[in-house]
C-alpha cells in the first residue's frame, strides 16, 4: 500500500476545472482549454507522498524548469505558454504556476543516465545490464558510464512504482519512429544539460523527461532537470564506490531508510513526518542547486 499519506483537497478557483492531483503537481484546465500546472511543496519518496512539505520547493521546481527550458529551446520546444497567475488564484500560487499547452502525452518516462546508481546499479549488480543494455565489468556505485544511455520506464500512477523497460518495449508501445525520436532527443537534452551543470561544479548523474506531441512535433513537458527529477552531485566530492552527496531528494530517502526514522520501507505503514532539521536541510539543498545552476540568488527571485 502506498500513495498519499494525507491527500489534499484541490483548491477551487473560478474558471478552472481541477483535473488531477499528482505527487507534486495539481493540474487544472482553464476556459481556453489550456492546462494550468501548479507545483506544490509536497515531497514524494518510495512511492509515498509524505505528510511533510518542504517550503518553497514548488517554486524552485518551477523556476528552475523555466531556466532550463530557455537553455534547451534550440533542442526541443516546450509546453509553457505563460507564467501569469490565473485570475482568482490564491497568492501562494505565485511563482509555482505555469499555463501550458495541452499535449498528446507519450506514456513513457524518458530516463538518461550518465552515471551508475539507483535502480540502474541494482540491475547492473545482478546482470551487468541496465534496461537490457550491456555495460562493462568493474563499474560501481557512482561510476561514470562509457557513454550516456537511454533507459526508459513506464509512467506509474500515484502510489505505484515506475518500472524500467527495454527500448524494444518502448518501440512496441509507441512505434519505432517515436521511440527513436524519444531516445535521440532525451540523450541530446541530457548531453547539453550535463555540460552546463559541469561548468557549474555539478554532476548530472541521471534525469528523466516527459514528452508530448503537438501535431507531429515532439514537445518537452512537465518539469525538467530539477532536484525532483534528477540526481545532482557536487563534482568536487564525487568518489565512485560509495553513495554520493547530493543536491536532490536522496537526502530525504536516506533519512527515511535510516534507523532515525523508525520506518520499515517494506511494511505497509505510511512513512513518518519529517523532522524540522531534515525539512530545513532539504530546502537548503534545493535552493543551493537552483543558485549554483542559474547563477541567481534565491532571495532576489522571491
Coordinates of C-alpha atoms in Angstrom, one line a residue:
X1 CA 0.0 0.0 0.0
X2 CA 1.4 3.4 -0.9
X3 CA 0.2 6.8 -2.3
X4 CA -0.8 9.9 -0.3
X5 CA -0.3 9.8 3.5
X6 CA -2.8 12.7 3.6
X7 CA -4.3 13.5 0.2
X8 CA -5.0 17.3 -0.1
X9 CA -8.3 18.7 -1.3
X10 CA -7.9 20.6 -4.6
X11 CA -8.1 24.4 -4.4
X12 CA -11.2 25.7 -6.2
X13 CA -10.6 28.7 -8.5
X14 CA -13.3 30.3 -10.6
X15 CA -12.8 29.4 -14.3
X16 CA -10.5 26.5 -13.6
X17 CA -11.5 22.8 -13.7
X18 CA -9.5 20.5 -11.5
X19 CA -8.2 17.5 -13.5
X20 CA -5.7 15.7 -11.3
X21 CA -3.8 15.8 -8.1
X22 CA -0.3 14.3 -8.7
X23 CA 2.6 13.5 -6.3
X24 CA 3.7 17.1 -6.5
X25 CA 1.7 19.0 -9.1
X26 CA -2.0 19.9 -9.3
X27 CA -3.4 20.1 -12.8
X28 CA -6.3 22.3 -13.9
X29 CA -7.8 23.3 -17.3
X30 CA -8.8 26.9 -17.9
X31 CA -11.7 28.1 -20.1
X32 CA -9.4 28.5 -23.1
X33 CA -8.6 24.8 -22.9
X34 CA -5.1 25.3 -21.7
X35 CA -3.5 23.4 -18.8
X36 CA -2.7 25.1 -15.6
X37 CA 0.0 23.3 -13.7
X38 CA 0.7 24.2 -10.0
X39 CA 3.8 22.8 -8.3
X40 CA 3.1 22.2 -4.6
X41 CA 5.6 21.9 -1.8
X42 CA 4.8 18.2 -1.4
X43 CA 7.6 15.7 -1.2
X44 CA 7.4 12.2 -2.6
X45 CA 9.7 9.3 -1.9
X46 CA 9.5 5.5 -2.3
X47 CA 6.1 5.8 -3.9
X48 CA 4.6 7.7 -1.0
X49 CA 3.7 11.4 -0.9
X50 CA 5.0 12.4 2.5
X51 CA 2.9 14.2 5.2
X52 CA 5.5 17.0 5.5
X53 CA 6.0 19.7 2.9
X54 CA 9.3 21.4 2.0
X55 CA 8.7 25.2 2.0
X56 CA 9.4 26.9 -1.5
X57 CA 10.0 23.5 -3.1
X58 CA 7.3 24.0 -5.8
X59 CA 8.7 27.4 -6.7
X60 CA 12.2 26.0 -7.0
X61 CA 11.0 23.3 -9.3
X62 CA 9.0 25.8 -11.4
X63 CA 11.7 28.5 -11.7
X64 CA 14.5 26.0 -12.4
X65 CA 12.4 24.3 -15.1
X66 CA 11.8 27.7 -16.7
X67 CA 15.5 28.4 -16.7
X68 CA 16.3 25.1 -18.2
X69 CA 13.6 25.4 -20.9
X70 CA 15.5 28.6 -22.0
X71 CA 18.8 26.7 -22.2
X72 CA 17.3 23.9 -24.2
X73 CA 15.0 25.8 -26.6
X74 CA 17.0 25.0 -29.7
X75 CA 17.0 21.3 -28.9
X76 CA 13.3 20.8 -28.1
X77 CA 10.3 23.1 -27.9
X78 CA 8.5 23.2 -24.5
X79 CA 4.9 23.4 -23.3
X80 CA 5.0 26.7 -21.5
X81 CA 2.6 29.4 -22.7
X82 CA 2.6 31.8 -19.8
X83 CA 3.6 32.3 -16.1
X84 CA 0.8 34.7 -15.5
X85 CA -1.2 33.9 -12.4
X86 CA -4.9 33.0 -13.3
X87 CA -7.5 35.5 -12.1
X88 CA -8.8 34.5 -8.7
X89 CA -5.9 32.1 -7.9
X90 CA -4.5 32.2 -4.3
X91 CA -1.4 34.4 -3.8
X92 CA 0.5 31.2 -2.8
X93 CA 0.3 30.1 -6.5
X94 CA 2.7 32.9 -7.5
X95 CA 6.0 31.6 -8.8
X96 CA 4.8 28.0 -8.9
X97 CA 2.2 28.1 -11.7
X98 CA 2.6 27.5 -15.4
X99 CA 0.0 27.9 -18.2
X100 CA 0.8 25.1 -20.7
X101 CA -0.2 23.7 -24.0
X102 CA -2.4 20.6 -23.9
X103 CA -0.3 17.8 -25.5
X104 CA -0.8 14.3 -26.5
X105 CA 1.5 12.9 -23.8
X106 CA 3.8 9.9 -24.5
X107 CA 3.3 7.3 -21.7
X108 CA 7.0 6.8 -21.1
X109 CA 9.4 8.2 -18.6
X110 CA 12.4 9.1 -20.7
X111 CA 15.4 8.5 -18.5
X112 CA 19.0 9.4 -19.4
X113 CA 21.9 8.0 -17.3
X114 CA 25.5 9.2 -17.4
X115 CA 26.5 7.5 -14.1
X116 CA 25.6 4.3 -12.5
X117 CA 23.4 4.5 -9.3
X118 CA 19.9 3.8 -8.1
X119 CA 17.8 1.1 -9.8
X120 CA 20.4 1.0 -12.6
X121 CA 23.0 -0.1 -10.1
X122 CA 20.7 -2.8 -8.7
X123 CA 20.2 -4.3 -12.2
X124 CA 23.8 -3.9 -13.1
X125 CA 24.9 -5.9 -10.0
X126 CA 22.6 -8.7 -11.0
X127 CA 23.2 -8.9 -14.7
X128 CA 25.8 -6.3 -15.9
X129 CA 22.9 -4.6 -17.8
X130 CA 20.7 -1.6 -17.3
X131 CA 17.3 -1.8 -19.1
X132 CA 18.8 -4.7 -21.1
X133 CA 21.8 -2.6 -22.2
X134 CA 25.1 -4.4 -21.6
X135 CA 27.7 -2.5 -19.6
X136 CA 31.4 -3.3 -19.0
X137 CA 32.6 -5.1 -15.9
X138 CA 34.1 -3.2 -13.0
X139 CA 31.6 -0.5 -12.5
X140 CA 30.5 0.5 -9.1
X141 CA 28.1 2.9 -7.3
X142 CA 28.7 6.4 -8.9
X143 CA 30.8 5.2 -11.8
X144 CA 30.7 7.3 -15.0
X145 CA 29.3 5.2 -17.9
X146 CA 31.3 4.9 -21.1
X147 CA 28.6 7.0 -22.7
X148 CA 25.2 8.2 -21.6
X149 CA 22.4 5.7 -22.1
X150 CA 18.6 5.9 -22.6
X151 CA 16.8 3.8 -20.0
X152 CA 13.1 4.3 -20.3
X153 CA 10.5 3.5 -17.7
X154 CA 6.7 3.1 -17.6
X155 CA 4.9 6.1 -16.1
X156 CA 3.1 4.9 -12.9
X157 CA 0.1 6.3 -11.1
X158 CA 0.4 7.9 -7.7
X159 CA 1.3 5.1 -5.3
X160 CA 2.7 2.8 -8.0
X161 CA 6.3 2.4 -8.9
X162 CA 7.8 3.3 -12.3
X163 CA 9.2 0.1 -13.9
X164 CA 12.3 0.1 -16.1
X165 CA 11.6 -1.3 -19.5
X166 CA 13.7 -2.1 -22.6
X167 CA 14.0 0.2 -25.6
X168 CA 12.4 -2.6 -27.6
X169 CA 9.3 -2.5 -25.3
X170 CA 9.0 1.3 -25.8
X171 CA 9.2 0.8 -29.6
X172 CA 6.4 -1.8 -29.3
X173 CA 4.2 0.5 -27.3
X174 CA 4.7 3.8 -29.2
X175 CA 6.2 2.7 -32.5
X176 CA 9.7 2.5 -33.8
X177 CA 9.8 6.1 -35.2
X178 CA 8.6 7.7 -31.9
X179 CA 10.9 5.5 -29.8
X180 CA 13.9 6.6 -31.9
X181 CA 12.9 10.2 -31.6
X182 CA 12.5 9.9 -27.8
X183 CA 15.9 8.4 -27.4
X184 CA 17.6 10.9 -29.7
X185 CA 16.0 13.9 -28.0
X186 CA 16.5 12.6 -24.5
X187 CA 20.2 12.0 -25.0
X188 CA 20.7 15.3 -26.8
X189 CA 19.0 17.2 -23.9
X190 CA 20.9 15.3 -21.3
X191 CA 24.2 16.0 -23.0
X192 CA 23.5 19.7 -23.1
X193 CA 22.4 19.8 -19.5
X194 CA 25.3 17.7 -18.3
X195 CA 27.8 20.1 -19.9
X196 CA 26.0 23.2 -18.4
X197 CA 25.9 21.6 -15.0
X198 CA 29.5 20.5 -15.1
X199 CA 30.6 24.1 -15.8
X200 CA 28.9 25.0 -12.5
X201 CA 30.5 22.3 -10.5
X202 CA 27.6 19.8 -10.6
X203 CA 27.5 16.3 -11.9
X204 CA 24.2 15.5 -13.6
X205 CA 24.2 11.7 -12.8
X206 CA 20.8 11.0 -14.4
X207 CA 17.5 12.6 -15.1
X208 CA 14.0 11.9 -16.5
X209 CA 12.0 13.8 -19.0
X210 CA 8.4 13.7 -20.2
X211 CA 7.3 14.5 -23.8
X212 CA 4.1 15.0 -25.6
X213 CA 3.2 15.7 -29.2
X214 CA 1.7 18.9 -30.6
X215 CA 0.7 17.7 -34.0
X216 CA 3.8 16.0 -35.3
X217 CA 6.2 17.9 -33.1
X218 CA 7.8 16.4 -30.0
X219 CA 7.5 18.8 -27.1
X220 CA 9.3 18.8 -23.7
X221 CA 6.7 18.9 -20.9
X222 CA 6.2 18.8 -17.2
X223 CA 9.3 19.7 -15.1
X224 CA 12.8 19.5 -16.4
X225 CA 16.2 19.0 -14.7
X226 CA 15.1 19.7 -11.2
X227 CA 16.2 18.1 -7.9
X228 CA 13.0 16.1 -8.0
X229 CA 13.6 14.6 -11.5
X230 CA 17.4 14.4 -11.4
X231 CA 20.4 13.4 -9.4
X232 CA 22.7 16.3 -8.9
X233 CA 26.1 15.6 -7.2
X234 CA 28.8 18.1 -6.2
X235 CA 31.6 17.4 -8.6
X236 CA 34.4 18.1 -6.1
X237 CA 33.1 15.4 -3.8
X238 CA 32.5 12.7 -6.5
X239 CA 34.0 9.4 -5.4
X240 CA 32.9 6.2 -7.1
X241 CA 32.4 3.2 -4.9
X242 CA 30.0 4.9 -2.4
X243 CA 26.8 6.8 -2.2
X244 CA 27.4 10.4 -3.4
X245 CA 26.5 13.6 -1.6
X246 CA 23.7 15.2 -3.5
X247 CA 21.6 18.3 -4.1
X248 CA 18.4 16.3 -4.5
X249 CA 15.8 14.3 -2.6
X250 CA 18.2 11.4 -2.0
X251 CA 18.8 13.2 1.3
X252 CA 15.1 12.5 2.3
X253 CA 15.3 8.9 1.0
X254 CA 18.4 8.3 3.2
X255 CA 16.7 9.6 6.3
X256 CA 13.5 7.6 5.7
X257 CA 15.6 4.4 5.4
X258 CA 17.8 5.2 8.4
X259 CA 17.2 4.0 12.0
X260 CA 16.4 7.6 12.9
X261 CA 13.1 7.5 11.1
X262 CA 11.9 4.2 12.6
X263 CA 10.1 3.3 9.4
X264 CA 10.2 0.0 7.7
X265 CA 10.1 0.6 3.9
X266 CA 8.9 -3.0 3.3
X267 CA 5.9 -2.6 5.7
X268 CA 2.5 -1.3 4.6
X269 CA 2.7 1.5 7.1
X270 CA 3.0 5.1 5.8
X271 CA 6.3 6.9 6.3
X272 CA 6.5 9.3 9.3
X273 CA 6.6 13.1 9.2
X274 CA 10.0 14.6 8.5
X275 CA 11.7 16.3 11.5
X276 CA 12.3 20.1 11.1
X277 CA 16.1 19.7 10.7
X278 CA 15.5 17.4 7.7
X279 CA 13.0 19.8 6.2
X280 CA 15.4 22.7 6.6
X281 CA 18.4 20.8 5.2
X282 CA 16.3 19.6 2.2
X283 CA 15.1 23.1 1.4
X284 CA 18.7 24.4 1.6
X285 CA 19.8 21.7 -0.9
X286 CA 17.1 22.6 -3.4
X287 CA 17.9 26.3 -3.1
X288 CA 21.7 25.6 -3.5
X289 CA 21.0 23.6 -6.6
X290 CA 18.9 26.5 -8.0
X291 CA 21.5 29.1 -7.2
X292 CA 24.5 27.1 -8.5
X293 CA 22.9 26.2 -11.8
X294 CA 21.2 29.5 -12.6
X295 CA 23.8 31.9 -11.0
X296 CA 20.9 33.7 -9.4
X297 CA 20.2 34.4 -5.7
X298 CA 17.0 32.9 -4.5
X299 CA 16.4 35.8 -2.2
X300 CA 16.5 38.1 -5.3
X301 CA 14.0 35.8 -7.1
X302 CA 11.2 36.0 -4.5

